[in-house]
Each structure stands twice: as C-alpha cells, then as structure tokens.
XYZ file of C-alpha atoms in Angstrom:
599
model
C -38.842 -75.274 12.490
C -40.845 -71.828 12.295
C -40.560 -70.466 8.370
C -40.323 -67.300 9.829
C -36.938 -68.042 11.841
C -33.570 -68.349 10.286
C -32.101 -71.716 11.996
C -29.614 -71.114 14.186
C -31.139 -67.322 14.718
C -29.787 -66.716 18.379
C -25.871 -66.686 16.558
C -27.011 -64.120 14.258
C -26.751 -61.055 16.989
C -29.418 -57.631 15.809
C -28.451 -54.400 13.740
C -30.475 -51.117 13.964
C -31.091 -50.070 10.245
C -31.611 -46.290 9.777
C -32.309 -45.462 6.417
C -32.532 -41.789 5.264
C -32.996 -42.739 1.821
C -36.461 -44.139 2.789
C -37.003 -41.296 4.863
C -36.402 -38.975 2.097
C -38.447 -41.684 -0.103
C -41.263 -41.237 1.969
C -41.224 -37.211 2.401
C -40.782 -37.078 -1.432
C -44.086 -39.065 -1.926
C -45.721 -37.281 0.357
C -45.167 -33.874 -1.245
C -45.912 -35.483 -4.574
C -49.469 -36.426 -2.566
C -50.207 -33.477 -1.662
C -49.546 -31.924 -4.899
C -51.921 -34.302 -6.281
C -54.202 -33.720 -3.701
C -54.199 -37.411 -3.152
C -55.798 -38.005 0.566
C -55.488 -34.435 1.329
C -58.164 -33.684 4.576
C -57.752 -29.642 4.534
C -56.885 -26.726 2.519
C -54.434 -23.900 3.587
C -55.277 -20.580 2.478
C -53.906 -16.948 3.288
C -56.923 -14.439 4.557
C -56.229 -12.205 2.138
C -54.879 -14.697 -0.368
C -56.677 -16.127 -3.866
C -54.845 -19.625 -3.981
C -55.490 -22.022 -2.167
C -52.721 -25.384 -0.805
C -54.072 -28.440 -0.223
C -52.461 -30.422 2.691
C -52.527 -32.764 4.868
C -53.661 -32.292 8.652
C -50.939 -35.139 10.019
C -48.009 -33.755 8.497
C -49.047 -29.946 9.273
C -49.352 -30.870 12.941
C -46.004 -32.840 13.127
C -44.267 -29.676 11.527
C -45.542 -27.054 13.716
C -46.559 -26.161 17.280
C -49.438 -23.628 15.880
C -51.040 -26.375 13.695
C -50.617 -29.189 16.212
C -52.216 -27.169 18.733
C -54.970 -26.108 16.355
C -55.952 -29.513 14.866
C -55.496 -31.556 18.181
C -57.895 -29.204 20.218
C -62.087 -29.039 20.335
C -62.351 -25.822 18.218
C -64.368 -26.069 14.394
C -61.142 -25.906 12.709
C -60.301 -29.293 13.913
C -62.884 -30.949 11.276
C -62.775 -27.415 9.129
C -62.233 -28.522 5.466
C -60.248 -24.717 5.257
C -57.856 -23.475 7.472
C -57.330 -19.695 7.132
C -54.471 -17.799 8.053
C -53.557 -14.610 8.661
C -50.628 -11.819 8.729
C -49.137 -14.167 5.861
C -49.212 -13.919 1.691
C -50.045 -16.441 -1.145
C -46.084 -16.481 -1.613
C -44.898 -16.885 1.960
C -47.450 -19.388 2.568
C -46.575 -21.638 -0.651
C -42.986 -21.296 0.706
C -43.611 -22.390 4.075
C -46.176 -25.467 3.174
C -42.683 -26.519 0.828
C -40.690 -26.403 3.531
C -43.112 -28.786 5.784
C -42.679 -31.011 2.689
C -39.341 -30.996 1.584
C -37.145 -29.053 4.490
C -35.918 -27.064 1.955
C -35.995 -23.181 1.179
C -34.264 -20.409 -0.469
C -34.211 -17.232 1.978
C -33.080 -13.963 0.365
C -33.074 -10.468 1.228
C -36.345 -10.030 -0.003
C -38.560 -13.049 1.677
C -36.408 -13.622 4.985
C -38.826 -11.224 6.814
C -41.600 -12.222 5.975
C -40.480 -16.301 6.556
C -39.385 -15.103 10.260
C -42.555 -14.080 10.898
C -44.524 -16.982 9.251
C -42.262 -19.429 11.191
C -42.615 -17.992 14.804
C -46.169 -17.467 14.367
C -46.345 -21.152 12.623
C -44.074 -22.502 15.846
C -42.122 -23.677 13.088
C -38.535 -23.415 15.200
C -35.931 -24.632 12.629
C -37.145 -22.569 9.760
C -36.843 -19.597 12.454
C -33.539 -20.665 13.243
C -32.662 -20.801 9.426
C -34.056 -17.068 9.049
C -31.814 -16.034 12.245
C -28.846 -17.487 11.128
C -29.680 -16.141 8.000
C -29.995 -12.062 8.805
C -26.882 -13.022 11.706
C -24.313 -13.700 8.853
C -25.662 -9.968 7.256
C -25.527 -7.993 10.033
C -23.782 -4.660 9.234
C -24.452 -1.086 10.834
C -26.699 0.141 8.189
C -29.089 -2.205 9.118
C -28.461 -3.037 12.538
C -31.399 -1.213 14.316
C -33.861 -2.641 12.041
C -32.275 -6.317 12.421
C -32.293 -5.276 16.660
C -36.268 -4.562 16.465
C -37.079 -7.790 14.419
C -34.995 -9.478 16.778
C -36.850 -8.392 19.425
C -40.529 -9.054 17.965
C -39.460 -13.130 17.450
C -37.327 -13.621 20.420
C -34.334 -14.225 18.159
C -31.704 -14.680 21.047
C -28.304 -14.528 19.083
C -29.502 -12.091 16.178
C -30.082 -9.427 19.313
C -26.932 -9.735 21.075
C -25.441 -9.828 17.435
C -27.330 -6.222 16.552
C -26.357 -5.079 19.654
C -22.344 -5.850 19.613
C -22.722 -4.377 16.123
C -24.261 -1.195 17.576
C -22.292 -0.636 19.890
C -19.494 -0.862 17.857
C -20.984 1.677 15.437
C -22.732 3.949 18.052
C -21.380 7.154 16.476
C -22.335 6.701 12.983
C -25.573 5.234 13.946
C -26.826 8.254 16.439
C -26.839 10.778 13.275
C -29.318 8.294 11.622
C -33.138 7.958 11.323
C -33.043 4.759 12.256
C -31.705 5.788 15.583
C -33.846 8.720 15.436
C -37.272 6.234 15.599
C -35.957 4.257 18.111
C -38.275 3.384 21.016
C -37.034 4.649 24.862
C -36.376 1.304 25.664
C -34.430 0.691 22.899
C -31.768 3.507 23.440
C -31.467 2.664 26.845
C -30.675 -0.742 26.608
C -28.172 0.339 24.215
C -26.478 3.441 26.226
C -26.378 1.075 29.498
C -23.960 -1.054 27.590
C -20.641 -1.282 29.328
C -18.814 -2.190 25.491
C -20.287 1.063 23.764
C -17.472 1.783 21.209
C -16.490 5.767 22.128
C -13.684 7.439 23.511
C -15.468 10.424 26.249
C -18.984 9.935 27.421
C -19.675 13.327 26.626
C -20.667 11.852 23.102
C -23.183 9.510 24.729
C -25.165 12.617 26.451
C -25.085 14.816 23.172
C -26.476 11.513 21.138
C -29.292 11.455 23.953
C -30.318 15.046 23.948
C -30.567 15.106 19.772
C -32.738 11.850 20.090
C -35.095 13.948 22.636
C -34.968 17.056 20.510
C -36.297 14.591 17.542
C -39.670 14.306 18.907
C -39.161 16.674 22.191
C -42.707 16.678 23.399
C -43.394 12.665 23.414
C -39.741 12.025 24.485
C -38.824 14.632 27.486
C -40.474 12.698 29.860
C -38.082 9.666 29.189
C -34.863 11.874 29.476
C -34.652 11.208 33.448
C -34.560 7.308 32.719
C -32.183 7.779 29.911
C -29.714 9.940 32.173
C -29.688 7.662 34.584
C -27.516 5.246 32.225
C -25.291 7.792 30.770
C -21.712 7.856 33.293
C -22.028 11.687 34.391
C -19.387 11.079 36.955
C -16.589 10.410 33.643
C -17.927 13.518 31.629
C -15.597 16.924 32.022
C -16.419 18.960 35.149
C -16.210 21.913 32.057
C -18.487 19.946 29.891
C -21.072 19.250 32.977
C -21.124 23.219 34.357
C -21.456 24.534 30.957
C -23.531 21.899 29.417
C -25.667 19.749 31.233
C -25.982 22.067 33.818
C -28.101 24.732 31.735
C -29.988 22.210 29.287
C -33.774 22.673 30.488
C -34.275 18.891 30.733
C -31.907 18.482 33.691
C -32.719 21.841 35.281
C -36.873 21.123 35.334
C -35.883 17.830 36.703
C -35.653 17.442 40.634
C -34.000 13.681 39.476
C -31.774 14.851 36.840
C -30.049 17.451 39.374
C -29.196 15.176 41.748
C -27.165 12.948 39.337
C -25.684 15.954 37.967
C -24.936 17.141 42.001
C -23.969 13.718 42.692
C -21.809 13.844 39.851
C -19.476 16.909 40.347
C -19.304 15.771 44.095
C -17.520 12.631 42.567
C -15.198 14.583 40.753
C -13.222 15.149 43.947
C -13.139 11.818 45.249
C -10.087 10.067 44.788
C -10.391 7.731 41.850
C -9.164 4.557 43.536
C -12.147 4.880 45.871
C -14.275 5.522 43.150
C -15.093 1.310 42.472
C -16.755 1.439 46.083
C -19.641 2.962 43.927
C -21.567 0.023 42.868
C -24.377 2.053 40.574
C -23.800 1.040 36.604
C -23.029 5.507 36.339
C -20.578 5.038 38.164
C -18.846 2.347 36.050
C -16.477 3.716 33.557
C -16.925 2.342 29.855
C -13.646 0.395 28.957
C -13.867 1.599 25.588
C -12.486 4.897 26.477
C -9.589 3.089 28.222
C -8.596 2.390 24.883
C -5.130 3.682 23.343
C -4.225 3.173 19.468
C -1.436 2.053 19.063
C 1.165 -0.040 16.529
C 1.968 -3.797 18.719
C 4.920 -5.719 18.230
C 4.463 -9.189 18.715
C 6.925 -12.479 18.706
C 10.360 -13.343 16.925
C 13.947 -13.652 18.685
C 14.989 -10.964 21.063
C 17.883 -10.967 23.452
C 15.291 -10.980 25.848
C 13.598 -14.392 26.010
C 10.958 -13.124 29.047
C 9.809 -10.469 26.599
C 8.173 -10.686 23.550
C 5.269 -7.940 23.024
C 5.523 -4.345 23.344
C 3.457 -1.544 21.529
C 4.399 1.596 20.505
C 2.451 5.172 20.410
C 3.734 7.319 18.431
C 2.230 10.604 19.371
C 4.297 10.555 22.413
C 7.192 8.559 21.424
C 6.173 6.225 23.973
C 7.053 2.299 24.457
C 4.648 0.288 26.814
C 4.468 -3.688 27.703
C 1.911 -5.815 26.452
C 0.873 -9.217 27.793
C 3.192 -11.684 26.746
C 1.539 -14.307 24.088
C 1.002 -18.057 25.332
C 3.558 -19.453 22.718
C 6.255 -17.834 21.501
C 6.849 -17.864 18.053
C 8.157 -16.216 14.891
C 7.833 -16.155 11.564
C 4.051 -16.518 11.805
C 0.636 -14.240 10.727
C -0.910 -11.574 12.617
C -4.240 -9.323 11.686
C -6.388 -6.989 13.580
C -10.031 -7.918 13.240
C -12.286 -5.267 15.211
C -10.820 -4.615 18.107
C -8.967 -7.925 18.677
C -5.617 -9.024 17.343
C -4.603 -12.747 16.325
C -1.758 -14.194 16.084
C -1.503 -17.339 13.902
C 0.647 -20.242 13.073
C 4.605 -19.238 12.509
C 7.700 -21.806 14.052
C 8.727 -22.013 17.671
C 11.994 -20.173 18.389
C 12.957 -23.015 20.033
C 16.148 -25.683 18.811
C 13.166 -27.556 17.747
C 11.518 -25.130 15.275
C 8.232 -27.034 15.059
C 6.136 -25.622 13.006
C 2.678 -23.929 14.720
C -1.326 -24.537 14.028
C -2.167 -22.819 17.036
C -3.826 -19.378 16.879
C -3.637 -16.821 19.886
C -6.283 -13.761 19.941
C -5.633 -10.569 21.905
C -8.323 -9.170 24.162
C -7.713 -5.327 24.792
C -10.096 -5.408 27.552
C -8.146 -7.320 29.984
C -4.905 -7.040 28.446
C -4.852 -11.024 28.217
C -4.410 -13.470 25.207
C -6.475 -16.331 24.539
C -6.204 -19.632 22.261
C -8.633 -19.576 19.596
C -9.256 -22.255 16.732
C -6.339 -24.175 15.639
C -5.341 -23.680 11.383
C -6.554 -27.109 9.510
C -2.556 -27.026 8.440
C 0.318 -26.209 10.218
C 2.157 -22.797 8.533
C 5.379 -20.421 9.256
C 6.819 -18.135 6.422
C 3.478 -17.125 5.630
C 1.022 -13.376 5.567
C -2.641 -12.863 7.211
C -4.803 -10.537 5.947
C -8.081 -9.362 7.207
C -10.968 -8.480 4.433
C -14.386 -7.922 6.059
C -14.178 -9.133 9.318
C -12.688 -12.622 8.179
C -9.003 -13.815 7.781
C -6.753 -15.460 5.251
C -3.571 -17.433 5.544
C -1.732 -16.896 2.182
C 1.124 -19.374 1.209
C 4.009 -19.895 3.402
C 6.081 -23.781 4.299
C 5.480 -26.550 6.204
C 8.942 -26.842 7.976
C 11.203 -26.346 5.001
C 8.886 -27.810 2.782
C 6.557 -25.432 0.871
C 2.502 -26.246 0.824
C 0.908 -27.622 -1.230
C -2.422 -25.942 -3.590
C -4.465 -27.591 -1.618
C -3.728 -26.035 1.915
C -1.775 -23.073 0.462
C -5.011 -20.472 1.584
C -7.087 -20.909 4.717
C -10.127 -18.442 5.204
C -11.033 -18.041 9.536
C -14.479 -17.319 10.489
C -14.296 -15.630 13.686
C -18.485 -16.086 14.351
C -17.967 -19.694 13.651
C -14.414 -19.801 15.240
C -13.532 -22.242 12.658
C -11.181 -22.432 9.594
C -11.747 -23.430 6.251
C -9.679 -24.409 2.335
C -9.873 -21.899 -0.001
C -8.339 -21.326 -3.731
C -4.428 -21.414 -3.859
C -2.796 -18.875 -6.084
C -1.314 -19.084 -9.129
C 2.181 -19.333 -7.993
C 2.736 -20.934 -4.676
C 5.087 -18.503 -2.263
C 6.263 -17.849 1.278
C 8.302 -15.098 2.723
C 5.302 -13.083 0.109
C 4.195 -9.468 1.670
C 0.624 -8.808 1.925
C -1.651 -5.815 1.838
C -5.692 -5.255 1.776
C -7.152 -2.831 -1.156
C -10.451 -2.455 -1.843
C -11.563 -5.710 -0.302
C -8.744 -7.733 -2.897
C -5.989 -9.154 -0.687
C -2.676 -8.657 -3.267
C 0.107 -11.512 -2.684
C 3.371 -9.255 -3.357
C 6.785 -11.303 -4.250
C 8.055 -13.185 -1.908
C 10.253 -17.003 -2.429
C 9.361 -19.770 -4.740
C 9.139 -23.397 -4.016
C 12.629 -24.013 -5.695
C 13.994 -20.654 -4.224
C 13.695 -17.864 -6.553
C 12.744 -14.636 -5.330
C 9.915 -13.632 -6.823
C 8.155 -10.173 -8.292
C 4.897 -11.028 -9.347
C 1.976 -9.872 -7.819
C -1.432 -11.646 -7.657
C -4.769 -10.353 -6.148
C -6.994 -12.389 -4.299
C -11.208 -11.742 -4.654
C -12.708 -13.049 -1.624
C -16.198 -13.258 -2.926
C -15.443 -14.663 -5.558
C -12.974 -17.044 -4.641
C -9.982 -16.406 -7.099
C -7.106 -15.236 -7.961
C -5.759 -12.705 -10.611
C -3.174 -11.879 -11.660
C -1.544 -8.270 -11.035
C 1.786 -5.856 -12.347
C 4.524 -7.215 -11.005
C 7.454 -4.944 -8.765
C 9.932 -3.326 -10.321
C 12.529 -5.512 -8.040
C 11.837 -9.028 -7.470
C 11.802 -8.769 -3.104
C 10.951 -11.791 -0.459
C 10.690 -10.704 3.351
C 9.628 -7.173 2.201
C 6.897 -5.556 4.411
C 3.548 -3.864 2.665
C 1.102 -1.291 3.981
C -2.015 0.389 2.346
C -2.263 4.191 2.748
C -4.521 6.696 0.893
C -5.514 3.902 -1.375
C -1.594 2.949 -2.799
C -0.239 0.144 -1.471
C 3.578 0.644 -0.275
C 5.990 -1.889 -0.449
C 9.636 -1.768 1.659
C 12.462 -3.692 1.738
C 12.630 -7.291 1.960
C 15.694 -9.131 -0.102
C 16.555 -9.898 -3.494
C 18.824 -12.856 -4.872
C 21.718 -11.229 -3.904
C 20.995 -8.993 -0.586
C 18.971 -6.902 1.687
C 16.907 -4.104 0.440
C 16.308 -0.680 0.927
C 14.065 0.691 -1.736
C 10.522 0.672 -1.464
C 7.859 0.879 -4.166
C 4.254 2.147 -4.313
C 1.075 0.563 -5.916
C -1.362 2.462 -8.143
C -4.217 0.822 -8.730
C -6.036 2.390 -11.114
C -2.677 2.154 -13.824
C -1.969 -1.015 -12.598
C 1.540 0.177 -11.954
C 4.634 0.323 -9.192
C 6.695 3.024 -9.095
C 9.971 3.633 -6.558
C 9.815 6.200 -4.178
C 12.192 7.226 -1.396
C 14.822 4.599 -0.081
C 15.007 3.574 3.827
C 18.064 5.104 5.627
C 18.963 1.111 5.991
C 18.763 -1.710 4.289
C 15.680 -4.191 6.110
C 14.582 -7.553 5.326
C 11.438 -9.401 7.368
C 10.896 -5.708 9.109
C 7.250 -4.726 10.302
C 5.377 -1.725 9.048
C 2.418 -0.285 9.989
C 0.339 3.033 9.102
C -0.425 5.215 11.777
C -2.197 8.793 11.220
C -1.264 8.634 7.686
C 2.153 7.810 7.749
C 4.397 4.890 7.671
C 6.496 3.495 10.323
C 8.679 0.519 9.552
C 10.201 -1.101 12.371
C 13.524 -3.141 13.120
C 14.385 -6.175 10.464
C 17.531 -7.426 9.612
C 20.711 -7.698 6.839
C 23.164 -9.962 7.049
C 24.118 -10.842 10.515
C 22.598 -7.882 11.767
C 18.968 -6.829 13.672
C 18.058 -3.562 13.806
C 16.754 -2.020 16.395
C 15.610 1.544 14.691
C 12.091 2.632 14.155
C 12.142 4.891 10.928
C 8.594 6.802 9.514
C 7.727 8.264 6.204
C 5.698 10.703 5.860
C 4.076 10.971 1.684
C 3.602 14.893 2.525
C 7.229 14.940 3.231
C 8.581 12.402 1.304
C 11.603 11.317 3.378
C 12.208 8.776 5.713
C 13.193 9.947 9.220
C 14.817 8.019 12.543
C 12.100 8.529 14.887
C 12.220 5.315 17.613
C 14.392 2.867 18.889
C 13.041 -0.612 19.935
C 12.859 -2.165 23.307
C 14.884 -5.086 22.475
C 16.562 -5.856 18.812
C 14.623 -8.795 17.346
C 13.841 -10.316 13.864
C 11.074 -12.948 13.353
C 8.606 -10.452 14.606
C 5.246 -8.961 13.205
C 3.466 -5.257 13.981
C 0.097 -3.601 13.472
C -1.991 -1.726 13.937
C -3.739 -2.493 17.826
C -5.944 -1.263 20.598
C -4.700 -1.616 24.067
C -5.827 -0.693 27.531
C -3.895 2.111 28.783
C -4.986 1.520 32.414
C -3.317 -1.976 31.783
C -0.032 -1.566 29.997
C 2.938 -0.481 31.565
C 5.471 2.141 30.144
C 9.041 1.100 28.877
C 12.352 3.352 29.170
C 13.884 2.249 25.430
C 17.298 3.910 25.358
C 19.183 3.585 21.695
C 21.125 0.542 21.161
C 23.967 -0.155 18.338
C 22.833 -2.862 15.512
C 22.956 -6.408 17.761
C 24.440 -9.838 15.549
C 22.708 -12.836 15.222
C-alpha cells in the first residue's frame, strides 16, 4: 500500500478548497515584502516625484495592462532597475502601488481625479470603475459639466450618460453658467440634440445657443450652422422666428442657416399629423414640452372599479385620465422623484386585502406604468417621502399587525433600483402624515400599535440616520394629510379618538411650534393634499360612512378655504401629488358635482 494513498481512496469522492483567507494571507505578505523591500526587482517613481516605491515586477504586471505590457515587451525598461512615470504625484502613486497590494483605497473629493486618471493610464480597470462609481453617486448640476468632460477623457460609459441625464434635466440653470460658457462645440451639441432636454418651448434652447456664441463670438460663429441644425426651428413661434432668428446676423450671413429657418416657417403650415413623415431629428418635437403639471390621483375604492387614476390641473379647472396602475390598491405610499411617480406597497381592495410589496413607477413619457423593485417587507397604512432623489417608507402594518423596529423604515435607491433597512423611530405608527423640510422627513401623529391616536411629531435626518424628536400637534390626528409650503409645514384633518377632523395646523420651524389656522368647510379623514402654485388643495376623504367627493384650496394670502373642484368618482383609500403628465396622452374628463356617496 502507497503511504501516500488513504486505503480505500476511490470511496472518498474530491472537494475543491477555495480559501480566501490564504489568498488574503498571501497578498498581506506580499505587501509586507515589498515594504521591506524583500525580493523587490524595480523601483516606481513619479517624474517629477522625490520618493521612491519599491515593487515588485510580477505583481505590477498582474495588476495592470500598462505595466504588463511594459515589462513583458523588448524595451530597456524590461530589465530597468527604475521605472518612471509620468502625469502622476508622489501621493497618487503611493495610493495606487497600495491598491495593487491590498485592493483597498479611500477616494474622496479631493484624490478621485487624480486616481481616475492614474488608473486608466495604469489599465488598472477596477480601480477606474471604483472612481466612476464613485463621482456617479455625486453627480449634481453644479458639477455636472466638469464630471461630463472627465467622463469623456477616460471613457467612463455610465458617469457620461449619468452627466448627461443630469444636464439635461438642469439645462436652464446650467446655460447661465461658466461652465457651460467653456464648453467645447461638440459638447453643446451633443447636449442640445438630446430628445429628453428638460424645457418647456424651444425658443429657450436657441437663446442658450446664441449667448454661448456671443461668449467667444469670433472662435465660435463658425460652429453656429452645426449647432442650428439640432435646435427644432419647426416648434419655435412663427413670432419668435420672424422677429428673432430671422434678423440675428448669424442666420442671415448663413446660406445654411436660411434654409432651416425657410424650411421652418414652410412647416408651420403643414398639418401637424403629417408632420412625423419628417424623419430629420429638427423635426422631432422634444417630449419635455409635452409636459403638463399637474396634482394625480392615484388608487383607493371608487364606485368605479375600471378607473382608478385621474389628474387634475387646476389652472383650468380641468380633470383628465391617467393610465390606470397595474395593481390596484389603497392605503399604500406614493412620491414624485424627478419626473417619475411611484407608487408603493398599500392592501389590495380586493375581499382578500393582502397586503402589497410591489412598487409601480409612472413614466410621463408614454403615459404607461411600470413595476419597479419590490419593498424587502410588505406595508399598507404607511407615508413615502422623497429627500434627495431617494425614498422612505415610514411605519405603517403588516395586515392588522403593526411592524416591527426592524422593518418599520425602508430607504429606495432608484440608481440601484433596490431597497434597503434603515433606523425605526422612536414611536412605531401607521395612519402617521408625512411632509419633507429642509431635507428632515417629520413623522406627524398618526395610530399607535395598541390604538391610540397619536400627536407627537418626530423628524427623520437622512444623513445621519436618526431620529429626533419634534413639538408635538396641538390635536392628537391619525389619517390627517401634510404639505410643505413657503417653508411651514401644514397639517389637515385626519381623526381623533372620537371623530373626523376639520382643523388644520401649521409648522414653524424655527419656534419649533404648531399653531391652528383656518378650518376645512368639512370634516376629512385619509384625504390627499397637494401644493400647487403656492396654495393648497385637499382633495376628497371621508367621515363616518361618508366619501367626499369635493376638492377644496386654501390660499395663505387669503386665508380661507374655498370649494373649487369636484372629483371624477368619490373614493377613499387614495393618494395625490404633485405629477407631470403628457398632455398629448391624457384624455379630458367631464366631472359634474355629485352629493357625498356612503360606504
């Protein structure tokens, strides 16, 4: 028998060992090698650098493209003791010969350029991944055009089409800027051919391209008939066109810029259903300026069952139909977040009354919904609230059970498109109101776990991840509904122990303070409110037996409450904000004025 067989070894079977621990083991006395200079065969240095990193040529070469390329070819600084490099610091360079080492790295605001550029010029592709990701999750439009032209240089795929969502979104704000101002040619136009560019007339786009000429007039003229060529003439006021573009010198001196301008008011009296035989991108209208604000009203139980979303404009009074969501539901969350809408969780108005995880989003564009990530646990009874860009379940039940601290606040990542735990509040609630001040998410009232109708307040820190505690209402109130207006937060309605509520309370947050102010006409619990060119319109809700189908709006200048709007259909269950739909998409409603409907 071999002494280097177990007897019997064919019964034994084989199992694959994998072993990070030695892995880490063996990077971990490698670094301490090289920081020894134990077997160390070159030395890194920076060209304009004092310090010099030894290192060693195998694990250089197994980290990056630029060093496996450079010590696996014929040139000297294959057998070089010293390997110099340039366009990179002592400090980048000790950063980056750590990261080889140990795959770890700190990246901050101040070093994150610098790393991008030492790690595509290194072909070291994670650690320019890490940097991406990095200046991705702090994209805002201050720094968006910067982020764009960085983006560019390294080929960074999703940080471009991240800069360029975000200016796009921001074009209007950005194109009274000096970073816009130094853009390059190429630059603006890629921007101004986008078909998402966030305006309402294209007249906006020309004006934005003439004062981006006029910045540097003589090097730039010559680029105004490319730049034309991308704005949508054809969609730009026939007034606006003959007294405007028609006598700036740029289009007159150009033989090319008349002829869109020509081709342009010859379009203007073709009828516009013929107009999509057009295939040229100026002939394409942007559908941003399709867009219509208005206040949506989503879910709950109407006497309807085939409809259960309608918005509302209220500078002409007028109802319109909405795509109807994929699951009907009520009692559930709903937030805008840019220029989508979701809809989250609630219970199905169904005999069943299962309670929901699944979360709908609202796409303006197409007038369509469209499932997004589920919650980790299923909610009704419950408030979202959006604070920068990202939402957050608060409190709420589980059937009729209430949650528990550990799944009583879920934060959604809409880049991620995932959903994650985050700290419960003090007291646990449902049936709370919710409203978003200052980037602090307050929790207002709302039912207990053992029933009690609650008037504290608590407010919620995102970045810090806690809860504080706030002055409580004057009336304890569940089911009330909360807006934020001129920095006050409102409060209206809702119930108390013994009944519905009319009175409504305001939030100052610099006394730390509620005060009442005017009463409803009507008594409303679980109503929807929304703010809408600086006044308040609270919609429907119910007391008793009874839905209400009335739409009534305060206005602070005023301070009354007037009748202005009756709904579609009388429902309760229901949530409303603030939306964007597409008006070339939604169809107008005839509402006539209905008496209060039982339940």
């Amino acid at each position: 028998m071999s002494c280097n067989k177990l007897e019997d070894s064919h019964v034994y079977g084989s199992h694959l060992v994998s072993d990070d621990r030695f892995r880490r083991f063996v990077f971990r006395e490698l670094n301490e090698m090289r920081k020894r200079e134990f077997l160390c065969d070159v030395i890194i240095l920076a060209d304009n650098g004092c310090r010099r990193f030894p290192a060693h040529r195998a694990v250089l070469a197994a980290s990056s493209r630029y060093f496996h390329k450079l010590y696996n070819g014929t040139t000297l600084a294959r057998y070089s003791r010293e390997t110099i490099l340039s366009g990179i610091c002592d400090r980048e360079l000790e950063t980056v010969v750590h990261y080889i080492y140990t795959s770890e790295v700190c990246i901050d605001g101040d070093n994150v350029r610098a790393l991008l550029h030492a790690a595509y010029n290194l072909g070291l592709d994670l650690l320019t991944l890490a940097c991406e990701k990095y200046l991705v999750e702090n994209v805002h439009h201050e720094n968006s055009i910067e982020l764009m032209v960085l983006a560019q240089m390294y080929s960074c795929d999703k940080l471009l089409k991240t800069t360029g969502q975000c200016i796009g979104e921001h074009f209007l704000r950005l194109s009274n800027t000096q970073p816009f101002f130094r853009m390059s040619p190429r630059q603006l136009q890629q921007i101004i051919a986008d078909d998402d560019l966030n305006i309402s007339r294209e007249e906006e786009v020309y004006n934005a391209v003439i004062k981006w000429i006029r910045f540097d007039y003589e090097r730039r003229r010559d680029d105004f008939p490319n730049l034309i060529n991308h704005i949508r003439l054809q969609f730009i006021s026939r007034r606006f066109l003959l007294n405007t573009v028609d006598k700036e010198p740029l289009v007159t001196s150009s033989e090319f810029c008349r002829g869109l301008l020509a081709d342009a008011l010859a379009l203007k009296a073709v009828d516009r259903k013929k107009i999509c035989i057009y295939g040229h991108l100026h002939h394409k209208k942007r559908w941003r300026t399709h867009l219509m604000k208005v206040i949506m009203i989503v879910g709950g139980i109407t006497e309807d069952p085939g409809s259960s979303s309608h918005c509302y404009n209220p500078l002409t009074n007028t109802w319109y139909s909405v795509a109807r969501i994929k699951q009907d539901r009520l009692d559930f969350g709903m937030s805008r977040v840019g220029y989508w809408l979701f809809v989250v969780g609630g219970s199905s108005p169904r005999e069943s009354g299962s309670v929901l995880a699944s979360v709908e989003r609202f796409d303006p564009k197409y007038n369509k919904w469209e499932k997004m990530e589920s919650l980790i646990q299923a909610r009704s009874k419950f408030e979202l609230a959006e604070v920068e860009g990202k939402l957050y379940s608060i409190g709420g039940t589980i059937g009729g059970e209430p949650l528990t601290r550990d799944n009583a606040v879920e934060c959604y990542d809409q880049v991620n498109n995932t959903w994650s735990s985050r700290a419960a509040p003090h007291q646990l609630r449902h049936f709370c109101s919710t409203a978003v001040l200052h980037c602090r998410i307050y929790a207002i009232g709302g039912i207990s776990r053992c029933g009690t109708v609650l008037s504290t307040v608590e407010r919620y820190e995102p970045q810090y991840d806690r809860w504080m505690t706030a002055a409580a209402l004057n009336t304890a109130r569940g089911g009330a509904c909360a807006v934020v207006l001129n920095g006050h937060i409102y409060v209206m309605g809702g119930s108390s122990e013994r009944s519905a509520l009319s009175s409504c309370e305001v939030y100052n947050p610099s006394m730390n303070k509620w005060t009442y102010f005017s009463d409803m006409s009507i008594k409303r619990d679980r109503a929807g409110a929304a703010v809408f060119d600086d006044k308040i319109y609270v919609f429907g809700g119910s007391y008793g037996n009874v839905v209400i189908d009335t739409v009534e709006c305060y206005d602070p200048a005023v301070g009354r409450w007037e009748t202005v709007a009756h709904l579609p259909n009388a429902r309760h269950g229901f949530k409303c904000a603030c939306a964007l739909v597409n008006k070339e998409l939604v169809r107008e409603v005839k509402v006539k004025a209905k008496s209060e409907k039982l339940i």
